[in-house]
């Protein structure tokens, strides 16, 4: 059990299947009761995400700043940082492997034959 959600499910299963208290189930599974009783207070942003997707689909060239302005015009009050898309990480390669060699198609396209990148 790694995630708190899996721990909560295990405690609930133990309580229902074996008719034990939540306190006993938590002590048997070595789970904190506070993590079992925790309820998230994060607001659901499904409507906002849908509105963002609609604006971004209409205006493909708009960045997050202009999407923010469009959403404000529609009546949404949201911080710009919430609209920013997380940057994807670079492609991971195994140690010791190199990038594929760039093959020039025209003269004077590549001059750095002896350098490793």
mmCIF file with all atom_site columns, C-alpha atoms in Angstrom:
data_model
loop_
_atom_site.group_PDB
_atom_site.id
_atom_site.type_symbol
_atom_site.label_atom_id
_atom_site.label_alt_id
_atom_site.label_comp_id
_atom_site.label_asym_id
_atom_site.label_entity_id
_atom_site.label_seq_id
_atom_site.pdbx_PDB_ins_code
_atom_site.Cartn_x
_atom_site.Cartn_y
_atom_site.Cartn_z
_atom_site.occupancy
_atom_site.B_iso_or_equiv
_atom_site.pdbx_formal_charge
_atom_site.auth_seq_id
_atom_site.auth_comp_id
_atom_site.auth_asym_id
_atom_site.auth_atom_id
_atom_site.pdbx_PDB_model_num
ATOM 1   C CA . UNK A 1 1   ? 0.000   0.000  0.000   1.00 0.00 ? 1   UNK A CA 1
ATOM 2   C CA . UNK A 1 2   ? 1.674   3.123  -1.195  1.00 0.00 ? 2   UNK A CA 1
ATOM 3   C CA . UNK A 1 3   ? -0.926  5.785  -1.783  1.00 0.00 ? 3   UNK A CA 1
ATOM 4   C CA . UNK A 1 4   ? -3.169  7.220  0.922   1.00 0.00 ? 4   UNK A CA 1
ATOM 5   C CA . UNK A 1 5   ? -6.203  6.232  -1.155  1.00 0.00 ? 5   UNK A CA 1
ATOM 6   C CA . UNK A 1 6   ? -5.100  2.581  -1.108  1.00 0.00 ? 6   UNK A CA 1
ATOM 7   C CA . UNK A 1 7   ? -4.598  2.780  2.660   1.00 0.00 ? 7   UNK A CA 1
ATOM 8   C CA . UNK A 1 8   ? -8.079  4.240  3.115   1.00 0.00 ? 8   UNK A CA 1
ATOM 9   C CA . UNK A 1 9   ? -9.575  1.428  1.029   1.00 0.00 ? 9   UNK A CA 1
ATOM 10  C CA . UNK A 1 10  ? -7.721  -1.213 3.035   1.00 0.00 ? 10  UNK A CA 1
ATOM 11  C CA . UNK A 1 11  ? -8.948  0.230  6.332   1.00 0.00 ? 11  UNK A CA 1
ATOM 12  C CA . UNK A 1 12  ? -12.528 0.436  5.024   1.00 0.00 ? 12  UNK A CA 1
ATOM 13  C CA . UNK A 1 13  ? -12.361 -3.166 3.801   1.00 0.00 ? 13  UNK A CA 1
ATOM 14  C CA . UNK A 1 14  ? -11.033 -4.371 7.146   1.00 0.00 ? 14  UNK A CA 1
ATOM 15  C CA . UNK A 1 15  ? -13.761 -2.481 9.016   1.00 0.00 ? 15  UNK A CA 1
ATOM 16  C CA . UNK A 1 16  ? -16.554 -3.923 6.865   1.00 0.00 ? 16  UNK A CA 1
ATOM 17  C CA . UNK A 1 17  ? -15.303 -7.465 6.375   1.00 0.00 ? 17  UNK A CA 1
ATOM 18  C CA . UNK A 1 18  ? -14.156 -8.187 9.934   1.00 0.00 ? 18  UNK A CA 1
ATOM 19  C CA . UNK A 1 19  ? -16.435 -5.855 11.899  1.00 0.00 ? 19  UNK A CA 1
ATOM 20  C CA . UNK A 1 20  ? -13.598 -4.002 13.649  1.00 0.00 ? 20  UNK A CA 1
ATOM 21  C CA . UNK A 1 21  ? -13.393 -0.358 14.590  1.00 0.00 ? 21  UNK A CA 1
ATOM 22  C CA . UNK A 1 22  ? -11.528 2.166  12.517  1.00 0.00 ? 22  UNK A CA 1
ATOM 23  C CA . UNK A 1 23  ? -9.025  2.626  15.327  1.00 0.00 ? 23  UNK A CA 1
ATOM 24  C CA . UNK A 1 24  ? -8.272  -1.115 15.457  1.00 0.00 ? 24  UNK A CA 1
ATOM 25  C CA . UNK A 1 25  ? -8.014  -1.403 11.662  1.00 0.00 ? 25  UNK A CA 1
ATOM 26  C CA . UNK A 1 26  ? -5.570  1.502  11.544  1.00 0.00 ? 26  UNK A CA 1
ATOM 27  C CA . UNK A 1 27  ? -3.393  0.018  14.266  1.00 0.00 ? 27  UNK A CA 1
ATOM 28  C CA . UNK A 1 28  ? -3.342  -3.413 12.575  1.00 0.00 ? 28  UNK A CA 1
ATOM 29  C CA . UNK A 1 29  ? -2.388  -1.938 9.195   1.00 0.00 ? 29  UNK A CA 1
ATOM 30  C CA . UNK A 1 30  ? -0.042  0.647  10.766  1.00 0.00 ? 30  UNK A CA 1
ATOM 31  C CA . UNK A 1 31  ? -1.885  3.565  9.155   1.00 0.00 ? 31  UNK A CA 1
ATOM 32  C CA . UNK A 1 32  ? -2.423  6.967  10.736  1.00 0.00 ? 32  UNK A CA 1
ATOM 33  C CA . UNK A 1 33  ? -6.064  7.670  11.491  1.00 0.00 ? 33  UNK A CA 1
ATOM 34  C CA . UNK A 1 34  ? -5.657  11.252 10.337  1.00 0.00 ? 34  UNK A CA 1
ATOM 35  C CA . UNK A 1 35  ? -4.793  10.049 6.836   1.00 0.00 ? 35  UNK A CA 1
ATOM 36  C CA . UNK A 1 36  ? -7.871  7.803  6.824   1.00 0.00 ? 36  UNK A CA 1
ATOM 37  C CA . UNK A 1 37  ? -10.178 10.620 7.925   1.00 0.00 ? 37  UNK A CA 1
ATOM 38  C CA . UNK A 1 38  ? -8.637  13.244 5.610   1.00 0.00 ? 38  UNK A CA 1
ATOM 39  C CA . UNK A 1 39  ? -10.986 14.901 3.127   1.00 0.00 ? 39  UNK A CA 1
ATOM 40  C CA . UNK A 1 40  ? -9.606  17.052 0.336   1.00 0.00 ? 40  UNK A CA 1
ATOM 41  C CA . UNK A 1 41  ? -10.787 20.654 0.263   1.00 0.00 ? 41  UNK A CA 1
ATOM 42  C CA . UNK A 1 42  ? -9.471  21.353 -3.231  1.00 0.00 ? 42  UNK A CA 1
ATOM 43  C CA . UNK A 1 43  ? -12.218 22.805 -5.438  1.00 0.00 ? 43  UNK A CA 1
ATOM 44  C CA . UNK A 1 44  ? -13.289 20.894 -8.512  1.00 0.00 ? 44  UNK A CA 1
ATOM 45  C CA . UNK A 1 45  ? -12.083 22.715 -11.623 1.00 0.00 ? 45  UNK A CA 1
ATOM 46  C CA . UNK A 1 46  ? -13.773 20.584 -14.267 1.00 0.00 ? 46  UNK A CA 1
ATOM 47  C CA . UNK A 1 47  ? -15.869 23.496 -15.597 1.00 0.00 ? 47  UNK A CA 1
ATOM 48  C CA . UNK A 1 48  ? -12.839 25.781 -15.725 1.00 0.00 ? 48  UNK A CA 1
ATOM 49  C CA . UNK A 1 49  ? -10.776 23.158 -17.543 1.00 0.00 ? 49  UNK A CA 1
ATOM 50  C CA . UNK A 1 50  ? -13.547 22.716 -20.091 1.00 0.00 ? 50  UNK A CA 1
ATOM 51  C CA . UNK A 1 51  ? -13.772 26.486 -20.641 1.00 0.00 ? 51  UNK A CA 1
ATOM 52  C CA . UNK A 1 52  ? -9.982  26.636 -21.076 1.00 0.00 ? 52  UNK A CA 1
ATOM 53  C CA . UNK A 1 53  ? -10.102 23.849 -23.661 1.00 0.00 ? 53  UNK A CA 1
ATOM 54  C CA . UNK A 1 54  ? -12.884 25.586 -25.594 1.00 0.00 ? 54  UNK A CA 1
ATOM 55  C CA . UNK A 1 55  ? -10.992 28.901 -25.718 1.00 0.00 ? 55  UNK A CA 1
ATOM 56  C CA . UNK A 1 56  ? -7.720  27.165 -26.611 1.00 0.00 ? 56  UNK A CA 1
ATOM 57  C CA . UNK A 1 57  ? -9.418  25.162 -29.366 1.00 0.00 ? 57  UNK A CA 1
ATOM 58  C CA . UNK A 1 58  ? -10.942 28.300 -30.930 1.00 0.00 ? 58  UNK A CA 1
ATOM 59  C CA . UNK A 1 59  ? -7.761  30.336 -30.655 1.00 0.00 ? 59  UNK A CA 1
ATOM 60  C CA . UNK A 1 60  ? -4.893  27.895 -31.162 1.00 0.00 ? 60  UNK A CA 1
ATOM 61  C CA . UNK A 1 61  ? -2.224  30.603 -31.194 1.00 0.00 ? 61  UNK A CA 1
ATOM 62  C CA . UNK A 1 62  ? -3.229  32.152 -27.872 1.00 0.00 ? 62  UNK A CA 1
ATOM 63  C CA . UNK A 1 63  ? -0.906  31.660 -24.939 1.00 0.00 ? 63  UNK A CA 1
ATOM 64  C CA . UNK A 1 64  ? -1.941  31.417 -21.317 1.00 0.00 ? 64  UNK A CA 1
ATOM 65  C CA . UNK A 1 65  ? -2.029  35.207 -20.890 1.00 0.00 ? 65  UNK A CA 1
ATOM 66  C CA . UNK A 1 66  ? -4.517  35.786 -23.688 1.00 0.00 ? 66  UNK A CA 1
ATOM 67  C CA . UNK A 1 67  ? -6.557  32.734 -22.651 1.00 0.00 ? 67  UNK A CA 1
ATOM 68  C CA . UNK A 1 68  ? -6.676  34.326 -19.184 1.00 0.00 ? 68  UNK A CA 1
ATOM 69  C CA . UNK A 1 69  ? -8.089  37.545 -20.666 1.00 0.00 ? 69  UNK A CA 1
ATOM 70  C CA . UNK A 1 70  ? -10.694 35.610 -22.653 1.00 0.00 ? 70  UNK A CA 1
ATOM 71  C CA . UNK A 1 71  ? -11.773 33.687 -19.558 1.00 0.00 ? 71  UNK A CA 1
ATOM 72  C CA . UNK A 1 72  ? -12.041 36.916 -17.566 1.00 0.00 ? 72  UNK A CA 1
ATOM 73  C CA . UNK A 1 73  ? -14.343 38.291 -20.265 1.00 0.00 ? 73  UNK A CA 1
ATOM 74  C CA . UNK A 1 74  ? -16.511 35.193 -19.831 1.00 0.00 ? 74  UNK A CA 1
ATOM 75  C CA . UNK A 1 75  ? -16.739 35.839 -16.083 1.00 0.00 ? 75  UNK A CA 1
ATOM 76  C CA . UNK A 1 76  ? -14.115 33.439 -14.712 1.00 0.00 ? 76  UNK A CA 1
ATOM 77  C CA . UNK A 1 77  ? -11.930 34.728 -11.886 1.00 0.00 ? 77  UNK A CA 1
ATOM 78  C CA . UNK A 1 78  ? -8.791  32.636 -11.982 1.00 0.00 ? 78  UNK A CA 1
ATOM 79  C CA . UNK A 1 79  ? -5.081  33.191 -11.425 1.00 0.00 ? 79  UNK A CA 1
ATOM 80  C CA . UNK A 1 80  ? -2.806  33.089 -14.480 1.00 0.00 ? 80  UNK A CA 1
ATOM 81  C CA . UNK A 1 81  ? -0.577  30.499 -12.831 1.00 0.00 ? 81  UNK A CA 1
ATOM 82  C CA . UNK A 1 82  ? -3.442  28.026 -12.843 1.00 0.00 ? 82  UNK A CA 1
ATOM 83  C CA . UNK A 1 83  ? -3.699  28.352 -16.622 1.00 0.00 ? 83  UNK A CA 1
ATOM 84  C CA . UNK A 1 84  ? -0.047  27.575 -17.300 1.00 0.00 ? 84  UNK A CA 1
ATOM 85  C CA . UNK A 1 85  ? 0.622   24.162 -18.775 1.00 0.00 ? 85  UNK A CA 1
ATOM 86  C CA . UNK A 1 86  ? 3.271   22.120 -17.056 1.00 0.00 ? 86  UNK A CA 1
ATOM 87  C CA . UNK A 1 87  ? 6.346   21.678 -19.178 1.00 0.00 ? 87  UNK A CA 1
ATOM 88  C CA . UNK A 1 88  ? 7.036   18.123 -20.223 1.00 0.00 ? 88  UNK A CA 1
ATOM 89  C CA . UNK A 1 89  ? 10.406  16.749 -19.287 1.00 0.00 ? 89  UNK A CA 1
ATOM 90  C CA . UNK A 1 90  ? 13.014  15.892 -21.838 1.00 0.00 ? 90  UNK A CA 1
ATOM 91  C CA . UNK A 1 91  ? 13.341  12.446 -23.306 1.00 0.00 ? 91  UNK A CA 1
ATOM 92  C CA . UNK A 1 92  ? 15.337  10.159 -21.060 1.00 0.00 ? 92  UNK A CA 1
ATOM 93  C CA . UNK A 1 93  ? 18.033  8.011  -22.605 1.00 0.00 ? 93  UNK A CA 1
ATOM 94  C CA . UNK A 1 94  ? 20.055  5.178  -21.155 1.00 0.00 ? 94  UNK A CA 1
ATOM 95  C CA . UNK A 1 95  ? 23.530  6.058  -19.920 1.00 0.00 ? 95  UNK A CA 1
ATOM 96  C CA . UNK A 1 96  ? 26.184  5.751  -22.571 1.00 0.00 ? 96  UNK A CA 1
ATOM 97  C CA . UNK A 1 97  ? 23.874  6.252  -25.537 1.00 0.00 ? 97  UNK A CA 1
ATOM 98  C CA . UNK A 1 98  ? 24.251  9.190  -27.876 1.00 0.00 ? 98  UNK A CA 1
ATOM 99  C CA . UNK A 1 99  ? 21.751  11.135 -29.882 1.00 0.00 ? 99  UNK A CA 1
ATOM 100 C CA . UNK A 1 100 ? 21.309  9.986  -33.465 1.00 0.00 ? 100 UNK A CA 1
ATOM 101 C CA . UNK A 1 101 ? 23.829  11.573 -35.807 1.00 0.00 ? 101 UNK A CA 1
ATOM 102 C CA . UNK A 1 102 ? 22.517  14.545 -37.786 1.00 0.00 ? 102 UNK A CA 1
ATOM 103 C CA . UNK A 1 103 ? 22.853  13.888 -41.522 1.00 0.00 ? 103 UNK A CA 1
ATOM 104 C CA . UNK A 1 104 ? 23.297  17.103 -43.529 1.00 0.00 ? 104 UNK A CA 1
ATOM 105 C CA . UNK A 1 105 ? 21.202  17.354 -46.654 1.00 0.00 ? 105 UNK A CA 1
ATOM 106 C CA . UNK A 1 106 ? 22.867  20.441 -48.176 1.00 0.00 ? 106 UNK A CA 1
ATOM 107 C CA . UNK A 1 107 ? 26.424  21.766 -48.222 1.00 0.00 ? 107 UNK A CA 1
ATOM 108 C CA . UNK A 1 108 ? 27.417  24.023 -45.284 1.00 0.00 ? 108 UNK A CA 1
ATOM 109 C CA . UNK A 1 109 ? 24.617  22.648 -43.115 1.00 0.00 ? 109 UNK A CA 1
ATOM 110 C CA . UNK A 1 110 ? 26.905  21.086 -40.524 1.00 0.00 ? 110 UNK A CA 1
ATOM 111 C CA . UNK A 1 111 ? 30.524  21.815 -39.754 1.00 0.00 ? 111 UNK A CA 1
ATOM 112 C CA . UNK A 1 112 ? 31.013  20.154 -36.355 1.00 0.00 ? 112 UNK A CA 1
ATOM 113 C CA . UNK A 1 113 ? 31.924  16.580 -37.248 1.00 0.00 ? 113 UNK A CA 1
ATOM 114 C CA . UNK A 1 114 ? 34.395  16.089 -34.405 1.00 0.00 ? 114 UNK A CA 1
ATOM 115 C CA . UNK A 1 115 ? 32.249  17.311 -31.511 1.00 0.00 ? 115 UNK A CA 1
ATOM 116 C CA . UNK A 1 116 ? 29.969  15.206 -29.320 1.00 0.00 ? 116 UNK A CA 1
ATOM 117 C CA . UNK A 1 117 ? 26.651  16.619 -28.215 1.00 0.00 ? 117 UNK A CA 1
#
